[in-house]
Coordinates of C-alpha atoms in Angstrom, one line a residue:
X9 CA 134.4 126.3 84.4
X10 CA 135.3 122.2 84.9
X11 CA 131.4 121.7 86.3
X12 CA 130.1 123.6 83.0
X13 CA 132.4 121.2 81.1
X14 CA 131.4 118.5 82.8
X15 CA 127.9 119.5 81.8
X16 CA 128.5 119.3 78.2
X17 CA 130.6 115.7 78.1
X18 CA 127.6 114.4 80.5
X19 CA 125.0 115.7 78.4
X20 CA 126.8 114.2 75.3
X21 CA 127.1 111.0 76.5
X22 CA 123.5 110.9 78.0
X23 CA 122.2 111.8 75.0
X24 CA 124.8 109.1 73.0
X25 CA 123.3 107.2 75.4
X26 CA 119.5 107.8 75.1
X27 CA 120.2 106.7 71.4
X28 CA 122.3 103.7 71.6
X29 CA 122.5 102.2 75.0
X30 CA 118.5 102.4 76.0
X31 CA 118.8 98.9 77.5
X32 CA 122.1 99.9 78.7
X33 CA 120.0 101.9 81.1
X34 CA 117.8 99.9 81.4
X35 CA 119.7 97.2 82.8
X36 CA 121.4 100.0 84.9
X37 CA 118.3 100.4 86.7
X38 CA 117.2 96.6 87.4
X39 CA 120.9 96.6 89.4
X40 CA 119.9 99.7 91.0
X41 CA 117.2 98.5 92.4
X42 CA 118.2 95.2 92.8
X43 CA 120.7 96.9 95.4
X44 CA 118.2 99.3 97.0
X45 CA 114.7 97.6 96.5
X46 CA 112.9 99.3 99.7
X47 CA 114.7 103.0 99.4
X48 CA 114.2 103.0 95.6
X49 CA 110.2 101.9 95.7
X50 CA 110.3 100.2 91.9
X51 CA 109.4 100.9 89.0
X52 CA 107.1 100.4 86.4
X53 CA 107.4 99.0 83.0
X54 CA 106.0 99.9 80.0
X55 CA 105.4 97.8 76.8
X56 CA 103.2 94.2 76.0
X57 CA 104.7 91.3 76.9
X58 CA 107.6 90.1 75.9
X59 CA 112.0 89.6 75.4
X60 CA 112.6 92.8 76.5
X61 CA 110.3 92.6 79.8
X62 CA 111.2 89.0 80.8
X63 CA 115.1 90.0 80.3
X64 CA 114.5 92.9 82.9
X65 CA 112.9 90.8 84.9
X66 CA 115.5 88.1 85.1
X67 CA 118.1 90.8 85.3
X68 CA 116.5 92.0 88.6
X69 CA 115.7 89.0 90.3
X70 CA 119.4 87.6 89.2
X71 CA 120.8 90.6 91.1
X72 CA 118.1 90.7 94.4
X73 CA 120.0 88.9 97.8
X74 CA 119.9 84.8 97.8
X75 CA 116.4 83.9 99.3
X76 CA 114.5 87.6 98.6
X77 CA 111.4 86.6 97.8
X78 CA 109.5 87.9 94.6
X79 CA 106.0 87.7 94.3
X80 CA 103.1 88.5 91.6
X81 CA 100.6 89.9 92.3
X82 CA 97.3 90.0 89.8
X83 CA 95.7 93.6 89.4
X84 CA 92.1 92.5 90.5
X85 CA 93.4 90.6 93.9
X86 CA 91.2 91.0 96.5
X87 CA 92.2 92.4 100.5
X88 CA 92.3 88.6 101.9
X89 CA 95.0 87.7 99.8
X90 CA 96.6 90.8 99.3
X91 CA 96.9 92.2 102.7
X92 CA 96.0 88.5 104.8
X93 CA 93.7 88.3 107.7
X94 CA 91.6 84.9 108.9
X95 CA 92.8 81.9 107.7
X96 CA 89.6 80.0 107.2
X97 CA 90.3 76.8 107.2
X98 CA 92.3 77.0 110.5
X99 CA 90.3 79.0 112.1
X100 CA 87.2 76.3 111.5
X101 CA 89.1 73.7 112.8
X102 CA 91.1 75.4 115.6
X103 CA 87.1 76.8 116.9
X104 CA 88.9 79.9 117.1
X105 CA 91.0 82.8 115.2
X106 CA 94.0 82.4 113.1
X107 CA 95.3 84.3 111.0
X108 CA 97.6 84.2 107.5
X109 CA 100.3 86.3 106.0
X110 CA 98.8 88.2 103.4
X111 CA 100.9 89.2 99.7
X112 CA 102.8 92.0 100.8
X113 CA 103.9 90.4 103.8
X114 CA 105.4 88.0 102.0
X115 CA 107.2 90.4 99.4
X116 CA 108.8 91.4 102.6
X117 CA 112.2 92.4 101.9
X118 CA 112.1 91.9 97.5
X119 CA 110.1 92.9 95.0
X120 CA 105.4 92.6 94.4
X121 CA 105.4 92.7 90.6
X122 CA 102.1 94.1 90.1
X123 CA 100.7 91.9 87.2
X124 CA 98.5 94.4 84.3
X125 CA 99.2 97.7 86.7
X126 CA 96.8 99.9 84.2
X127 CA 93.8 97.5 85.4
X128 CA 94.7 97.5 89.4
X129 CA 92.1 99.1 91.1
X130 CA 92.2 102.3 93.9
X131 CA 91.8 100.1 96.4
X132 CA 94.7 97.8 95.2
X133 CA 96.6 101.1 94.6
X134 CA 96.5 102.2 97.8
X135 CA 97.5 99.3 100.1
X136 CA 100.6 99.0 98.0
X137 CA 101.4 102.6 98.1
X138 CA 101.0 102.6 102.0
X139 CA 103.2 100.1 102.4
X140 CA 105.8 101.5 99.9
X141 CA 105.2 104.3 102.4
X142 CA 106.1 102.8 105.8
X143 CA 107.0 99.4 105.0
X144 CA 104.4 97.9 106.6
X145 CA 100.6 96.3 106.7
X146 CA 98.3 97.0 109.2
X147 CA 95.6 94.4 109.6
X148 CA 92.3 95.2 111.3
X149 CA 89.1 93.4 109.8
X150 CA 87.7 89.9 110.6
X151 CA 88.3 90.6 114.4
X152 CA 92.2 90.8 113.3
X153 CA 94.5 93.2 114.5
X154 CA 98.3 92.8 113.3
X155 CA 101.1 94.9 112.2
X156 CA 104.0 92.8 110.1
X157 CA 106.9 93.9 108.0
X158 CA 106.3 94.7 104.1
X159 CA 109.6 96.4 103.0
X160 CA 109.7 95.8 99.6
X161 CA 109.7 97.2 95.8
X162 CA 107.0 97.0 93.7
X163 CA 107.5 96.9 89.3
X164 CA 104.1 97.5 88.1
X165 CA 103.6 96.1 84.1
X166 CA 101.5 98.4 82.5
X167 CA 100.4 97.2 79.2
X168 CA 98.6 100.2 78.5
X169 CA 98.1 100.2 74.4
X170 CA 95.4 103.6 75.0
X171 CA 95.1 107.0 75.6
X172 CA 93.6 106.9 80.1
X173 CA 94.7 103.1 80.1
X174 CA 97.2 103.4 82.7
X175 CA 98.9 102.7 86.0
X176 CA 97.5 104.7 89.1
X177 CA 99.5 107.9 89.0
X178 CA 99.7 107.3 92.8
X179 CA 101.1 104.4 92.5
X180 CA 103.6 105.6 89.4
X181 CA 104.7 108.3 91.6
X182 CA 106.5 106.2 94.1
X183 CA 108.3 105.0 92.0
X184 CA 112.3 105.5 91.1
X185 CA 112.6 104.4 87.4
X186 CA 109.6 104.2 84.5
X187 CA 111.0 103.0 81.5
X188 CA 108.8 102.1 77.9
X189 CA 110.1 98.8 77.2
X190 CA 108.2 98.2 73.8
X191 CA 110.8 99.0 71.1
X192 CA 114.2 98.0 73.2
X193 CA 115.9 94.5 71.9
X194 CA 118.1 93.4 75.0
X195 CA 121.9 93.0 74.5
X196 CA 124.4 91.5 76.5
X197 CA 125.6 93.6 79.6
X198 CA 128.0 92.6 82.3
X199 CA 127.1 91.8 85.5
X200 CA 127.4 94.2 88.3
X201 CA 128.7 93.3 92.1
X202 CA 126.0 93.7 93.9
X203 CA 126.8 92.4 97.1
X204 CA 129.7 94.5 97.6
X205 CA 127.9 97.1 96.6
X206 CA 125.0 96.5 99.0
X207 CA 127.6 96.0 101.7
X208 CA 129.2 99.5 100.8
X209 CA 125.9 101.7 99.9
X210 CA 125.4 102.7 103.7
X211 CA 128.5 104.7 104.2
X212 CA 127.8 106.2 100.8
X213 CA 127.3 110.6 100.9
X214 CA 126.5 112.9 98.7
X215 CA 127.8 116.0 99.4
X216 CA 125.2 119.1 99.5
X217 CA 126.0 120.9 96.1
X218 CA 124.9 118.0 94.2
X219 CA 121.8 117.7 96.5
X220 CA 120.7 121.2 95.5
X221 CA 121.6 121.0 92.4
X222 CA 118.9 117.4 92.1
X223 CA 116.5 119.9 93.7
X224 CA 116.5 122.7 91.9
X225 CA 116.9 120.1 88.2
X226 CA 113.6 118.5 89.8
X227 CA 112.0 122.0 90.0
X228 CA 113.0 123.2 86.6
X229 CA 111.6 119.8 84.5
X230 CA 108.2 120.4 86.4
X231 CA 108.1 117.3 88.4
X232 CA 105.8 118.2 91.6
X233 CA 106.8 115.2 93.5
X234 CA 109.1 115.8 96.3
X235 CA 109.6 112.0 95.7
X236 CA 111.4 112.2 92.5
X237 CA 113.9 114.3 94.0
X238 CA 114.6 112.1 96.7
X239 CA 114.9 109.2 94.5
X240 CA 117.6 111.3 92.1
X241 CA 119.3 111.0 95.9
X242 CA 118.9 107.7 96.8
X243 CA 119.6 106.3 93.2
X244 CA 123.2 109.4 92.7
X245 CA 124.5 107.0 95.8
X246 CA 123.7 103.5 94.4
X247 CA 125.7 104.3 91.2
X248 CA 128.5 105.3 93.7
X249 CA 128.5 102.6 95.1
X250 CA 128.2 100.4 92.2
X251 CA 131.2 101.7 91.7
X252 CA 133.2 101.0 94.3
X253 CA 133.4 105.0 95.8
X254 CA 132.0 105.9 99.5
X255 CA 131.0 109.4 98.1
X256 CA 129.0 110.3 95.3
X257 CA 129.9 112.5 92.2
X258 CA 128.5 114.9 89.6
X259 CA 128.8 112.2 87.2
X260 CA 126.8 109.8 89.6
X261 CA 124.1 112.9 90.2
X262 CA 123.7 113.6 86.0
X263 CA 123.4 109.5 85.8
X264 CA 120.7 109.8 88.3
X265 CA 118.1 112.7 87.3
X266 CA 118.8 111.0 83.6
X267 CA 116.5 107.7 85.3
X268 CA 114.8 109.5 87.2
X269 CA 113.7 112.7 86.7
X270 CA 114.4 112.9 83.2
X271 CA 110.4 110.3 82.3
X272 CA 108.5 112.8 84.8
X273 CA 109.4 115.7 83.1
X274 CA 106.4 118.1 82.2
X275 CA 107.9 120.9 80.9
X276 CA 111.6 121.7 79.2
X277 CA 113.4 124.6 81.2
X278 CA 114.8 127.4 79.5
X279 CA 118.5 127.2 78.3
X280 CA 120.7 129.3 80.5
X281 CA 120.7 132.9 79.3
X282 CA 124.5 133.9 78.2
X283 CA 125.4 136.4 80.1
X284 CA 126.1 140.3 78.8
X285 CA 129.4 142.0 79.2
X286 CA 128.8 144.8 80.9
X287 CA 130.9 148.0 79.4
X288 CA 133.5 149.3 80.3
X289 CA 134.0 152.0 82.6
X290 CA 137.2 154.4 82.3
X291 CA 138.3 153.4 85.4
X292 CA 138.7 150.0 84.1
X293 CA 140.7 150.7 81.0
X294 CA 143.4 147.9 81.2
X295 CA 147.0 148.4 83.3
X296 CA 148.7 148.5 79.8
X297 CA 147.0 151.7 78.3
X298 CA 149.2 154.2 76.7
X299 CA 150.0 156.7 80.0
X300 CA 148.3 160.2 80.1
X301 CA 150.8 162.8 79.6
X302 CA 149.6 165.2 81.2
X303 CA 149.3 162.8 84.6
X304 CA 151.3 164.0 87.7
X305 CA 154.5 162.2 87.2
X306 CA 154.2 161.7 91.4
X307 CA 151.2 160.3 91.4
X308 CA 151.3 157.0 93.6
X309 CA 151.8 153.9 91.8
X310 CA 148.2 151.8 91.0
X311 CA 147.5 149.7 93.9
X312 CA 148.2 145.8 93.2
X313 CA 144.5 143.9 93.8
X314 CA 145.0 141.8 97.2
X315 CA 146.5 138.8 97.3
X316 CA 144.2 135.5 97.1
X317 CA 143.8 133.7 100.4
X318 CA 144.1 129.9 99.5
X319 CA 140.0 129.9 101.1
X320 CA 139.0 132.3 98.1
X321 CA 140.6 129.9 95.7
X322 CA 139.2 127.0 97.2
X323 CA 135.9 129.0 97.0
X324 CA 136.4 129.5 92.8
X325 CA 137.9 126.3 92.4
X326 CA 134.5 124.7 93.9
X327 CA 131.1 123.2 91.8
X328 CA 128.7 126.4 90.9
X329 CA 125.3 125.4 91.6
X330 CA 123.9 126.9 88.4
X331 CA 126.4 125.2 86.6
X332 CA 125.7 121.8 88.4
X333 CA 121.9 122.5 88.3
X334 CA 122.4 122.9 84.3
X335 CA 123.8 119.4 84.1
X336 CA 121.5 117.9 85.6
X337 CA 118.7 119.5 83.5
X338 CA 120.9 118.3 80.5
X339 CA 121.2 114.9 81.7
X340 CA 117.4 114.4 82.0
X341 CA 117.0 116.6 78.9
X342 CA 118.7 113.9 76.8
X343 CA 116.6 111.1 79.0
X344 CA 113.0 112.2 77.1
X345 CA 112.0 110.2 73.9
X346 CA 111.7 111.3 70.4
X347 CA 109.7 114.0 70.1
X348 CA 108.2 114.6 73.8
X349 CA 110.8 117.3 74.0
X350 CA 109.1 119.7 71.4
X351 CA 105.4 118.5 72.9
X352 CA 107.3 119.6 76.4
X353 CA 107.8 123.2 74.9
X354 CA 104.9 124.0 73.1
X355 CA 102.4 123.5 76.6
X356 CA 99.8 121.8 77.9
X357 CA 97.2 123.7 75.4
X358 CA 99.4 122.2 72.5
X359 CA 99.5 118.5 73.8
X360 CA 95.7 118.2 74.6
X361 CA 94.3 115.0 76.4
X362 CA 93.6 112.1 75.6
X363 CA 90.3 110.9 74.4
X364 CA 89.3 107.7 76.4
X365 CA 85.7 107.3 75.9
X366 CA 85.7 103.7 77.3
X367 CA 82.6 104.7 79.8
X368 CA 83.2 105.7 83.3
X369 CA 83.7 102.5 85.4
X370 CA 79.8 101.5 87.0
X371 CA 79.1 99.2 89.7
X372 CA 77.1 95.5 88.0
X373 CA 75.7 93.4 90.0
X374 CA 76.3 90.7 87.9
X375 CA 78.8 90.0 85.6
X376 CA 82.3 92.4 85.2
X377 CA 85.0 93.2 86.8
X378 CA 85.1 91.1 90.6
X379 CA 86.0 94.2 93.3
X380 CA 85.4 92.2 96.6
X381 CA 82.1 91.6 98.6
X382 CA 79.8 93.5 100.2
X383 CA 76.7 92.3 103.4
X384 CA 73.3 91.6 102.2
X385 CA 71.0 89.1 100.3
X386 CA 71.1 87.2 96.9
X387 CA 68.7 88.3 95.7
X388 CA 67.7 90.3 92.5
X389 CA 70.1 88.3 90.3
X390 CA 73.3 89.1 92.9
X391 CA 75.4 86.3 93.5
X392 CA 76.4 85.0 97.1
X393 CA 79.9 85.2 97.7
X394 CA 80.6 82.1 100.1
X395 CA 84.0 82.0 101.1
X396 CA 83.8 86.0 102.6
X397 CA 80.5 84.4 103.5
X398 CA 81.5 81.7 106.1
X399 CA 84.8 84.3 106.7
X400 CA 82.0 86.5 108.2
X401 CA 80.7 83.7 109.7
X402 CA 84.1 82.4 111.4
X403 CA 84.9 84.8 114.9
X404 CA 81.7 84.3 116.1
X405 CA 81.2 79.9 116.0
X406 CA 82.6 80.1 119.5
X407 CA 79.5 81.7 120.8
X408 CA 76.7 80.2 118.3
X409 CA 78.4 76.8 119.2
X410 CA 77.5 77.3 122.8
X411 CA 74.2 78.9 122.0
X412 CA 73.4 76.0 120.1
X413 CA 75.4 72.5 120.7
X414 CA 73.3 70.3 119.3
X415 CA 73.6 71.9 115.5
X416 CA 76.6 70.7 113.1
X417 CA 78.4 71.9 110.9
X418 CA 79.4 76.1 110.3
X419 CA 76.6 78.5 112.1
X420 CA 75.9 81.0 109.5
X421 CA 72.8 84.2 109.6
X422 CA 71.7 86.2 107.8
X423 CA 74.0 89.5 108.4
X424 CA 76.7 86.7 107.7
X425 CA 75.6 86.4 104.0
X426 CA 78.1 88.9 101.5
X427 CA 77.4 89.3 98.3
X428 CA 80.0 89.6 95.0
X429 CA 80.8 93.4 93.9
X430 CA 81.6 93.8 90.3
X431 CA 82.5 96.6 87.9
X432 CA 82.0 97.0 84.2
X433 CA 83.3 99.9 81.9
X434 CA 79.7 101.9 81.0
X435 CA 79.4 102.1 77.7
X436 CA 79.3 105.4 75.7
X437 CA 76.3 106.8 73.9
X438 CA 76.9 109.8 71.6
X439 CA 73.7 111.5 70.7
X440 CA 73.8 113.8 67.7
X441 CA 70.6 116.6 67.9
X442 CA 70.8 118.3 64.3
X443 CA 68.6 121.5 63.5
X444 CA 68.2 120.4 60.1
X445 CA 65.4 123.6 59.8
X446 CA 66.3 126.6 57.3
X447 CA 68.2 127.4 54.3
X448 CA 72.0 125.7 55.9
X449 CA 70.1 122.3 56.6
X450 CA 71.4 120.7 53.6
X451 CA 75.0 121.9 54.9
X452 CA 74.6 121.4 58.6
X453 CA 73.1 117.2 58.0
X454 CA 76.1 116.6 55.7
X455 CA 78.4 117.5 58.8
X456 CA 76.7 115.7 60.6
X457 CA 76.7 112.7 58.5
X458 CA 80.2 112.9 58.6
X459 CA 80.8 113.4 61.7
X460 CA 78.3 110.3 62.4
X461 CA 80.3 108.0 60.6
X462 CA 84.1 109.3 61.5
X463 CA 83.3 108.0 65.1
X464 CA 81.5 105.0 64.0
X465 CA 84.6 104.3 62.4
X466 CA 86.2 104.5 65.7
X467 CA 83.4 102.9 67.6
X468 CA 84.8 99.0 67.3
X469 CA 87.9 100.1 69.4
X470 CA 86.4 102.9 71.6
X471 CA 83.0 100.8 72.5
X472 CA 81.2 103.8 71.4
X473 CA 77.3 103.8 70.2
X474 CA 75.9 106.9 67.9
X475 CA 71.9 108.1 68.2
X476 CA 71.3 110.9 65.6
X477 CA 67.8 113.0 65.9
X478 CA 66.8 115.7 63.7
X479 CA 64.3 118.1 64.4
X480 CA 62.4 120.8 61.7
X481 CA 59.3 121.9 60.7
X482 CA 57.2 121.2 63.7
X483 CA 58.6 118.6 65.7
X484 CA 61.6 115.8 65.7
X485 CA 62.0 112.5 65.6
X486 CA 64.8 109.5 66.1
X487 CA 66.7 109.5 62.9
X488 CA 69.0 106.7 64.0
X489 CA 68.6 105.0 67.6
X490 CA 72.4 104.1 69.6
X491 CA 74.0 101.5 67.3
X492 CA 77.5 100.9 66.2
X493 CA 76.6 98.9 63.3
X494 CA 78.1 101.0 60.4
X495 CA 76.2 100.1 57.7
X496 CA 72.9 100.5 59.4
X497 CA 73.8 104.4 60.4
X498 CA 75.1 104.8 56.4
X499 CA 71.7 103.5 55.0
X500 CA 69.5 105.9 57.6
X501 CA 71.9 109.1 57.2
X502 CA 70.6 108.9 53.6
X503 CA 68.5 111.3 52.1
X504 CA 67.9 112.6 55.1
X505 CA 65.2 115.7 54.4
X506 CA 65.7 119.5 55.2
X507 CA 63.9 122.8 55.9
X508 CA 61.0 124.4 57.5
X509 CA 60.2 126.1 61.0
X510 CA 63.4 125.2 63.8
X511 CA 61.3 123.0 67.1
X512 CA 64.0 123.5 68.6
X513 CA 62.3 122.7 72.3
X514 CA 61.4 119.6 70.3
X515 CA 64.5 118.4 69.8
X516 CA 66.4 119.0 72.9
X517 CA 63.4 116.5 74.5
X518 CA 63.9 114.4 71.6
X519 CA 67.8 113.7 72.8
X520 CA 66.8 114.2 76.1
X521 CA 64.5 111.2 76.2
X522 CA 67.2 109.4 74.0
X523 CA 69.9 110.2 76.8
X524 CA 67.6 109.1 79.4
X525 CA 66.9 105.1 77.6
X526 CA 70.4 104.9 77.5
X527 CA 71.1 105.6 81.2
X528 CA 68.5 103.0 81.8
X529 CA 70.6 100.6 79.4
X530 CA 74.0 101.6 81.9
X531 CA 75.4 103.9 78.9
X532 CA 77.1 106.5 79.6
X533 CA 75.6 109.0 77.3
X534 CA 77.2 112.4 75.9
X535 CA 74.7 115.1 73.7
X536 CA 75.9 116.6 70.9
X537 CA 73.7 120.0 69.8
X538 CA 74.6 121.5 66.4
X539 CA 71.9 124.5 65.7
X540 CA 72.2 128.3 65.2
X541 CA 69.3 128.7 68.3
X542 CA 67.1 130.3 66.8
X543 CA 64.0 128.6 67.6
X544 CA 60.7 130.1 66.3
X545 CA 58.3 126.4 67.0
X546 CA 56.6 125.6 70.3
X547 CA 56.0 122.2 71.2
X548 CA 52.6 122.5 70.3
X549 CA 53.7 123.4 66.9
X550 CA 52.2 127.1 67.2
X551 CA 55.0 129.7 66.0
X552 CA 56.6 132.6 67.9
X553 CA 60.0 133.0 68.7
X554 CA 59.3 133.9 72.5
X555 CA 58.1 131.1 73.5
X556 CA 60.2 128.8 71.5
X557 CA 63.4 129.9 73.1
X558 CA 61.6 129.8 76.5
X559 CA 60.3 126.5 76.1
X560 CA 64.2 125.6 74.8
X561 CA 65.5 127.3 77.7
X562 CA 63.4 125.0 80.4
X563 CA 64.4 121.8 78.0
X564 CA 67.4 123.1 78.4
X565 CA 67.3 123.9 82.4
X566 CA 66.1 119.4 82.1
X567 CA 69.3 118.6 80.4
X568 CA 71.7 120.1 83.3
X569 CA 69.9 118.6 86.6
X570 CA 70.1 114.8 84.7
X571 CA 73.5 115.5 84.4
X572 CA 74.5 114.9 81.0
X573 CA 77.5 115.4 79.0
X574 CA 76.9 118.0 76.1
X575 CA 78.3 119.9 73.8
X576 CA 76.6 122.8 71.5
X577 CA 78.0 124.5 68.9
X578 CA 76.7 127.1 67.1
X579 CA 76.5 126.6 63.4
X580 CA 75.8 130.6 63.1
X581 CA 77.2 132.5 60.7
X582 CA 78.1 134.8 62.9
X583 CA 78.9 133.5 66.8
X584 CA 74.7 134.1 68.8
X585 CA 74.2 134.7 71.9
X586 CA 71.3 132.8 72.5
X587 CA 73.3 129.9 71.0
X588 CA 75.5 130.9 74.6
X589 CA 72.6 131.4 76.8
X590 CA 70.9 128.4 75.9
X591 CA 74.6 126.6 77.0
X592 CA 75.1 127.8 79.9
X593 CA 71.4 126.7 80.8
X594 CA 72.2 123.1 79.6
X595 CA 75.8 123.3 81.8
X596 CA 77.5 122.1 78.1
X597 CA 80.5 123.7 76.3
X598 CA 79.8 125.7 73.9
X599 CA 81.4 125.7 70.5
X600 CA 81.4 128.7 67.7
X601 CA 81.6 126.8 63.8
X602 CA 80.4 128.4 61.4
X603 CA 82.1 126.7 58.8
X604 CA 82.9 123.0 60.5
X605 CA 83.7 120.4 58.2
X606 CA 83.0 116.3 59.6
X607 CA 86.8 116.2 60.9
X608 CA 86.4 119.3 63.3
X609 CA 82.4 118.3 64.6
X610 CA 84.3 114.4 65.6
X611 CA 87.0 116.5 67.2
X612 CA 85.5 118.6 69.0
X613 CA 83.3 115.4 70.2
X614 CA 85.7 113.8 71.6
X615 CA 87.3 116.9 73.3
X616 CA 84.0 117.3 74.8
X617 CA 84.2 113.3 75.7
X618 CA 87.6 113.5 77.2
X619 CA 86.7 116.5 79.5
X620 CA 83.3 115.1 81.0

């Protein structure tokens, strides 16, 4: 009963803290991280630069041990600066390999602040994750092999404002805290004696029942990573050390659950079911019941219940695992942002996914985000990376100097050449292929026009282009080349004709040609085919449904072979099996929308783009 009462009290205080003391929680997370940086891994700070983020970083820096390093790491840092390696200038002066430390090694015992973490590449995230896992950096590059300590914490500054923009999940999983500072206002929080807590922390213990309760709460909240439970255990011990205790208690564990498990929750646990009292049997009648007059007077008196031993009393007064688990869950639930709990209860189908359609990142030779260098020749517009070229040549100078002692300077050979590598987002093109034949042409064209205009209105921030292909009569035409210009699109869409036969194969061919042109430009195409799949005109203009459908299926197979993402919207009054078969041949998603409007069509396209 004591545990249950404590659960209610902690949940209530947690809710109050989440409502009015969010900054106090953030400041507490900074203190805990300063107390145990390597053990807690770090924190992700979500939000734009501002006073809250500056105040949080200042509090973290003030709480670290004297002289602990804090280094800022750019999101696009090169491996040689991150990990260390050959000191090029010193190597050329000395005539032998000379190594230098990287930023990770320089952060040993301190904190690495990853700027613009939402733009960090997989390579940077992998190196940071390895340092967090093993507390060291293993160097094996440029002819140098070394292992240097790197016990550190990482603070990831995540400024992602759109869906799909976020710090790498593999890195975030290794950070104990996930804080949203966007709408927080810094407030004075009394400093804590972290030096005394740091000396106390190694001896702080956590009782086994609390460990089990935190692990059970992790599972109940849908947190898949076991690291989250380990962070909760470490945070509970650190909280006890801050309060001057050598053993963590229930309040410490509940607060740790709120700070570490709440932001990670992916499901809302079902509330505990109230126990239904069992019906009493006649044998369980209360003792003060009126005695039976027919009972024998010489019947033996009822036996007294067995005396409770001290051990049994101790067991009854001890913590109940279910109650402790519910306490942890209640505390974590109180930390969920407003509106998120309803989304978790609705399940993943209701939440849906973001429609980030900025396009897949693609490698480019001449411009974009630098991602390092590779061996190659500076041809076809590729740029020579002079520093990396000299770095590749440096270890070979003693051998080359002996072979050509009369030559001066650095001896560089063709195999030393290093070419700069870039990566930039591929722009996205949505190609609408609209069946404008028959009696429903006007309605379908109106739907397509509305959807194109809706997508164009979003293209300025999502980098989308749209194109429109229509097919009717005996041929298909490109009514609107790929564009972002809203005024031009409206002019092209106005007054499109409709009616006639259904040259389905010609329409797919025209859309595929536009997709191939987009690929040649380096864009990412998505094909949206709006049709009732009742083709009756062949490529040569001849009528006949069997031949027209056979050619359409062959054209659909070409779409699949090209690997273009596609969506087929069945505009028939009822779902048409031929449309489903055509979608399967294209490798497209199939959607039956007999009475689709522009908003529904635009939403379906965004869902298809997000899935691709």
